[in-house]
Amino acid sequence: MIPLMHSLIFATTLFVIGLFGALIRRNFLFLLLSLMVMINGAVIALVAAGAYWQQADGQIISTLALGTALAESCIGLGLLMRIFHRRKIVNIDELSEMKG
Amino acid sequence: MNLLYLTIVVPLLSFLILVCFGRSIRKESIVVIGISTIGLLCLLMLFVLIDYHTNVIPDTSLIYSRFLWEWFSVGTAKVSVSLQLDGLSLVFLIVISFFSLLIYFFAACYLKSSNDIYTFFAYSNLLISSLFLLILADNLFVLYVGWQGVSISSYLLIGIYYQKRKISLPAIKAFIAMSVSDAFLLLGILLTYNELNTLNIQDILALANKNLAIDSEIVFWISIIFFVSVMGKAGLFPFHTSFSETVLAPMPVITLLQSLAMVLSSGYFVLRLSPLFTMSSDIFAIMGIISAMALIFSNCISLVQNDIKSLVTYINLGQISYIFFVFSIHDWVLSLNFMISYSVTSALLLVSSSILIKVCNGEQNIYKLGGLYRSYPVIYIAFLLSAASLCAMPWVMSAFYTKGDIIWSLMMNNKMGLGTIALVGILLSTLSILRLIFIVFHHKQKLTHFSSVSKLSYIPLAVLAIMSTAIFIYIPLPIQGIIPELNLDTENQLILQLLLTAVTVLGILIACILFFDSNSEINEIINTPIGRMLFKLWHKKWRFDQLLKLLFVRPYRYLAELVKKDPLSRWNQLVIWGIKKINFQIEFLENGRLRWYMMSMVGGSIIILLLLILI
């Protein structure tokens, strides 16, 4: 049995890696990948917590979260394709048209 | 005498009618309205006079009063509007209504454009109405209303040509000078009320006699404040701005203001409160000194003026100081006599010079006129008469007796210095009026085109000329028991009369030598260094305007500049400045990049987490 603290540290590490990836990278594809990594980190934390408390809730929520991640990555990839098709870029800073 | 209140209402109504509809009616109708108003007023005065004379009941000392309504009451102070008529007010009312009839008549002939006539009649009606209110008021507060009315209507009259900036600004200056007088009057009224708890004039005089000590401090202060206010109204020396700025107005206005409104309203006030003034002896010394200063001041200016209007104005200003000479020896009956004589003389002078200006196509510089005595003998005679009146022509003009009495009583009251100055004043005014006459009527003719004047405008001139002679000097005035009388010692007065004659002859002689034909003696005098300096100084009116500018206008403007920046709003400015500065510094944070926002959110949450964990 892996101790809870270890799996939580692993989950945090994954989450932070994904977060930094999302913050630092400008490439839309890597952005999506980083989001996936973040969600995976969260899912691992959920599963570990569920296993620790001997409850199925964590695994149920993790399947829901994975479903959400799937939908999100589908939409994201679809957007990526449309944007690339139109503008021939994947750099999201150049796509930014929001001005405060 | 039930008609008495109509004397105030009629001109007021006429004023309202003219102000409301004056612009849309023809000139003839305006003239009819104006003349009929003043005619009605004279008729009313005639009724009042007859009533007054038939009403002789020995015990009541001929005072008629009529309560109209209560104005307001605050605490114990009740101010009622009621009219009061006694001999003194009657004299003033008759003088004012009679003279204004003459002036109205003259104005109707003189003023040509309908716009001028409409404003003149409208504002003069307001002036006369407020003069009557001032004279008939039985308490100081109503009198104050009349006093203010005189100020406002004088301002309106002076600024008749208000569209010209050159005139509207001096009119405002005159108004400010008059407002100073008003403010002093209000101050005096409040001080009197504080001391005596009443505003009724008769009560004030009675209570002041009973409760206040003669020459006490409070009496001195009340009388000096009232005196300053009167000075401001009458245009005596330091407050002569309002008087000298009247030259901007058309001639009938100048006549109305200079010979009636300003002098008679202030003179009435002094006579009405004369028992109060008599209680303080210091005030009379001050009056004497100030009037001597005023006499020298204005006569020197009139000696070198080239403009007919301002020359005549400063001559009149010099004559006013004689009224205050009489006040200073508290000979109230003589002062009343002199006031009437002054009104006649100044009106005569102003009317004749206005006809002169009219004849010469509005030319006012005396050096551009000349040799008119052959073509206009009537005007010449009128001028000679007014000159004779000014220089107190012996035994012919009424001014000889009044001025002689003034100087005689000054000398009898051990005021030799003031008496001498009064004599010098006669000499100086003789010189200045003869200078005007000689230059305008005797020198070489320079003007070739003349305009005609309607014969009707000579009628007021003739009336005034007859009145200025000695015929009317001893009319019995119904003022016994109202103002204290002083019996003059008439012994040895012949010596004084001879002295006065000598002065007059001397004045005429000097004037003949200096001004009769354009010779070089006068230039020689002017070209000496002292002469040149004095000439310049007098021509610039003793640089009094510059002095005023230095004393009042400059500091005021300086203060205004200071306050314009508003030191109190400095704090608000500081806050605004700080906010702007900070905004400029952190503006880059808002750049529209989502990644940047996310990063700051993450950073913030990390900081918060760390704080939660560590603290």
PDB file of N, CA and C in Angstrom, chain B residues 223-267:
ATOM      1  N   SER B 223     -22.811 109.590  15.423  1.00  0.00           N
ATOM      2  CA  SER B 223     -22.870 110.753  14.525  1.00  0.00           C
ATOM      3  C   SER B 223     -21.778 110.684  13.470  1.00  0.00           C
ATOM      4  N   ILE B 224     -20.604 110.137  13.822  1.00  0.00           N
ATOM      5  CA  ILE B 224     -19.555 110.094  12.787  1.00  0.00           C
ATOM      6  C   ILE B 224     -19.933 109.095  11.705  1.00  0.00           C
ATOM      7  N   ILE B 225     -20.579 107.981  12.090  1.00  0.00           N
ATOM      8  CA  ILE B 225     -20.976 107.008  11.066  1.00  0.00           C
ATOM      9  C   ILE B 225     -22.049 107.602  10.166  1.00  0.00           C
ATOM     10  N   PHE B 226     -23.012 108.271  10.776  1.00  0.00           N
ATOM     11  CA  PHE B 226     -24.034 108.933   9.963  1.00  0.00           C
ATOM     12  C   PHE B 226     -23.401 109.990   9.067  1.00  0.00           C
ATOM     13  N   PHE B 227     -22.419 110.689   9.613  1.00  0.00           N
ATOM     14  CA  PHE B 227     -21.797 111.753   8.833  1.00  0.00           C
ATOM     15  C   PHE B 227     -21.037 111.189   7.629  1.00  0.00           C
ATOM     16  N   VAL B 228     -20.347 110.056   7.843  1.00  0.00           N
ATOM     17  CA  VAL B 228     -19.641 109.435   6.711  1.00  0.00           C
ATOM     18  C   VAL B 228     -20.640 109.035   5.641  1.00  0.00           C
ATOM     19  N   SER B 229     -21.754 108.499   6.080  1.00  0.00           N
ATOM     20  CA  SER B 229     -22.777 108.093   5.121  1.00  0.00           C
ATOM     21  C   SER B 229     -23.296 109.301   4.333  1.00  0.00           C
ATOM     22  N   VAL B 230     -23.504 110.420   5.064  1.00  0.00           N
ATOM     23  CA  VAL B 230     -23.990 111.630   4.394  1.00  0.00           C
ATOM     24  C   VAL B 230     -22.948 112.159   3.417  1.00  0.00           C
ATOM     25  N   MET B 231     -21.680 112.081   3.832  1.00  0.00           N
ATOM     26  CA  MET B 231     -20.604 112.520   2.949  1.00  0.00           C
ATOM     27  C   MET B 231     -20.604 111.713   1.661  1.00  0.00           C
ATOM     28  N   GLY B 232     -20.784 110.402   1.829  1.00  0.00           N
ATOM     29  CA  GLY B 232     -20.802 109.540   0.654  1.00  0.00           C
ATOM     30  C   GLY B 232     -21.944 109.896  -0.272  1.00  0.00           C
ATOM     31  N   LYS B 233     -23.076 110.256   0.314  1.00  0.00           N
ATOM     32  CA  LYS B 233     -24.236 110.578  -0.509  1.00  0.00           C
ATOM     33  C   LYS B 233     -24.041 111.919  -1.205  1.00  0.00           C
ATOM     34  N   ALA B 234     -23.556 112.910  -0.445  1.00  0.00           N
ATOM     35  CA  ALA B 234     -23.454 114.248  -1.011  1.00  0.00           C
ATOM     36  C   ALA B 234     -22.216 114.396  -1.885  1.00  0.00           C
ATOM     37  N   GLY B 235     -21.350 113.372  -1.893  1.00  0.00           N
ATOM     38  CA  GLY B 235     -20.163 113.462  -2.731  1.00  0.00           C
ATOM     39  C   GLY B 235     -19.139 114.428  -2.178  1.00  0.00           C
ATOM     40  N   LEU B 236     -19.026 114.501  -0.851  1.00  0.00           N
ATOM     41  CA  LEU B 236     -17.990 115.342  -0.287  1.00  0.00           C
ATOM     42  C   LEU B 236     -16.648 114.648  -0.481  1.00  0.00           C
ATOM     43  N   PHE B 237     -15.580 115.392  -0.272  1.00  0.00           N
ATOM     44  CA  PHE B 237     -14.249 115.104  -0.795  1.00  0.00           C
ATOM     45  C   PHE B 237     -13.822 113.631  -0.898  1.00  0.00           C
ATOM     46  N   PRO B 238     -13.659 112.862   0.182  1.00  0.00           N
ATOM     47  CA  PRO B 238     -13.073 111.557  -0.154  1.00  0.00           C
ATOM     48  C   PRO B 238     -14.045 110.643  -0.878  1.00  0.00           C
ATOM     49  N   PHE B 239     -15.323 110.989  -0.874  1.00  0.00           N
ATOM     50  CA  PHE B 239     -16.314 110.117  -1.509  1.00  0.00           C
ATOM     51  C   PHE B 239     -16.919 110.761  -2.746  1.00  0.00           C
ATOM     52  N   HIS B 240     -16.145 111.623  -3.416  1.00  0.00           N
ATOM     53  CA  HIS B 240     -16.760 112.391  -4.484  1.00  0.00           C
ATOM     54  C   HIS B 240     -16.903 111.597  -5.768  1.00  0.00           C
ATOM     55  N   THR B 241     -16.511 110.320  -5.756  1.00  0.00           N
ATOM     56  CA  THR B 241     -16.540 109.533  -6.995  1.00  0.00           C
ATOM     57  C   THR B 241     -17.931 109.501  -7.613  1.00  0.00           C
ATOM     58  N   SER B 242     -18.919 109.224  -6.758  1.00  0.00           N
ATOM     59  CA  SER B 242     -20.266 109.100  -7.309  1.00  0.00           C
ATOM     60  C   SER B 242     -20.711 110.423  -7.909  1.00  0.00           C
ATOM     61  N   PHE B 243     -20.251 111.534  -7.319  1.00  0.00           N
ATOM     62  CA  PHE B 243     -20.648 112.841  -7.829  1.00  0.00           C
ATOM     63  C   PHE B 243     -19.949 113.152  -9.143  1.00  0.00           C
ATOM     64  N   SER B 244     -18.639 112.875  -9.195  1.00  0.00           N
ATOM     65  CA  SER B 244     -17.914 113.272 -10.398  1.00  0.00           C
ATOM     66  C   SER B 244     -18.198 112.328 -11.556  1.00  0.00           C
ATOM     67  N   GLU B 245     -18.631 111.108 -11.267  1.00  0.00           N
ATOM     68  CA  GLU B 245     -18.942 110.203 -12.384  1.00  0.00           C
ATOM     69  C   GLU B 245     -20.272 110.534 -13.036  1.00  0.00           C
ATOM     70  N   THR B 246     -21.049 111.448 -12.437  1.00  0.00           N
ATOM     71  CA  THR B 246     -22.309 111.798 -13.090  1.00  0.00           C
ATOM     72  C   THR B 246     -22.087 112.461 -14.441  1.00  0.00           C
ATOM     73  N   VAL B 247     -20.864 112.942 -14.697  1.00  0.00           N
ATOM     74  CA  VAL B 247     -20.627 113.620 -15.987  1.00  0.00           C
ATOM     75  C   VAL B 247     -20.870 112.703 -17.170  1.00  0.00           C
ATOM     76  N   LEU B 248     -20.909 111.397 -16.933  1.00  0.00           N
ATOM     77  CA  LEU B 248     -21.096 110.481 -18.055  1.00  0.00           C
ATOM     78  C   LEU B 248     -22.523 110.507 -18.565  1.00  0.00           C
ATOM     79  N   ALA B 249     -23.424 110.978 -17.729  1.00  0.00           N
ATOM     80  CA  ALA B 249     -24.834 110.908 -18.081  1.00  0.00           C
ATOM     81  C   ALA B 249     -25.200 112.088 -18.967  1.00  0.00           C
ATOM     82  N   PRO B 250     -26.378 112.035 -19.587  1.00  0.00           N
ATOM     83  CA  PRO B 250     -26.847 113.210 -20.313  1.00  0.00           C
ATOM     84  C   PRO B 250     -27.118 114.378 -19.364  1.00  0.00           C
ATOM     85  N   MET B 251     -27.146 115.594 -19.915  1.00  0.00           N
ATOM     86  CA  MET B 251     -27.207 116.788 -19.079  1.00  0.00           C
ATOM     87  C   MET B 251     -28.388 116.849 -18.116  1.00  0.00           C
ATOM     88  N   PRO B 252     -29.621 116.545 -18.516  1.00  0.00           N
ATOM     89  CA  PRO B 252     -30.726 116.625 -17.549  1.00  0.00           C
ATOM     90  C   PRO B 252     -30.507 115.716 -16.345  1.00  0.00           C
ATOM     91  N   VAL B 253     -29.895 114.556 -16.621  1.00  0.00           N
ATOM     92  CA  VAL B 253     -29.608 113.639 -15.517  1.00  0.00           C
ATOM     93  C   VAL B 253     -28.619 114.272 -14.551  1.00  0.00           C
ATOM     94  N   ILE B 254     -27.582 114.894 -15.117  1.00  0.00           N
ATOM     95  CA  ILE B 254     -26.594 115.533 -14.259  1.00  0.00           C
ATOM     96  C   ILE B 254     -27.274 116.586 -13.400  1.00  0.00           C
ATOM     97  N   THR B 255     -28.150 117.383 -14.025  1.00  0.00           N
ATOM     98  CA  THR B 255     -28.839 118.425 -13.271  1.00  0.00           C
ATOM     99  C   THR B 255     -29.657 117.818 -12.145  1.00  0.00           C
ATOM    100  N   LEU B 256     -30.412 116.777 -12.500  1.00  0.00           N
ATOM    101  CA  LEU B 256     -31.279 116.142 -11.510  1.00  0.00           C
ATOM    102  C   LEU B 256     -30.463 115.603 -10.345  1.00  0.00           C
ATOM    103  N   LEU B 257     -29.364 114.930 -10.676  1.00  0.00           N
ATOM    104  CA  LEU B 257     -28.587 114.288  -9.611  1.00  0.00           C
ATOM    105  C   LEU B 257     -27.809 115.312  -8.804  1.00  0.00           C
ATOM    106  N   GLN B 258     -27.099 116.215  -9.533  1.00  0.00           N
ATOM    107  CA  GLN B 258     -26.187 117.093  -8.806  1.00  0.00           C
ATOM    108  C   GLN B 258     -26.923 118.150  -8.018  1.00  0.00           C
ATOM    109  N   SER B 259     -27.963 118.738  -8.624  1.00  0.00           N
ATOM    110  CA  SER B 259     -28.550 119.862  -7.909  1.00  0.00           C
ATOM    111  C   SER B 259     -29.717 119.441  -7.039  1.00  0.00           C
ATOM    112  N   LEU B 260     -30.234 118.220  -7.231  1.00  0.00           N
ATOM    113  CA  LEU B 260     -31.341 117.817  -6.379  1.00  0.00           C
ATOM    114  C   LEU B 260     -31.028 116.606  -5.518  1.00  0.00           C
ATOM    115  N   ALA B 261     -30.889 115.472  -6.180  1.00  0.00           N
ATOM    116  CA  ALA B 261     -30.995 114.205  -5.450  1.00  0.00           C
ATOM    117  C   ALA B 261     -29.919 114.063  -4.387  1.00  0.00           C
ATOM    118  N   MET B 262     -28.663 114.167  -4.815  1.00  0.00           N
ATOM    119  CA  MET B 262     -27.586 113.840  -3.882  1.00  0.00           C
ATOM    120  C   MET B 262     -27.535 114.836  -2.733  1.00  0.00           C
ATOM    121  N   VAL B 263     -27.602 116.125  -3.071  1.00  0.00           N
ATOM    122  CA  VAL B 263     -27.432 117.152  -2.038  1.00  0.00           C
ATOM    123  C   VAL B 263     -28.632 117.210  -1.125  1.00  0.00           C
ATOM    124  N   LEU B 264     -29.832 117.211  -1.721  1.00  0.00           N
ATOM    125  CA  LEU B 264     -31.003 117.397  -0.880  1.00  0.00           C
ATOM    126  C   LEU B 264     -31.270 116.184   0.004  1.00  0.00           C
ATOM    127  N   SER B 265     -31.032 114.970  -0.516  1.00  0.00           N
ATOM    128  CA  SER B 265     -31.287 113.816   0.341  1.00  0.00           C
ATOM    129  C   SER B 265     -30.349 113.817   1.533  1.00  0.00           C
ATOM    130  N   SER B 266     -29.056 114.104   1.280  1.00  0.00           N
ATOM    131  CA  SER B 266     -28.128 114.077   2.418  1.00  0.00           C
ATOM    132  C   SER B 266     -28.380 115.261   3.345  1.00  0.00           C
ATOM    133  N   GLY B 267     -28.692 116.427   2.751  1.00  0.00           N
ATOM    134  CA  GLY B 267     -28.966 117.586   3.587  1.00  0.00           C
ATOM    135  C   GLY B 267     -30.189 117.369   4.445  1.00  0.00           C
TER     136      GLY B 267
END
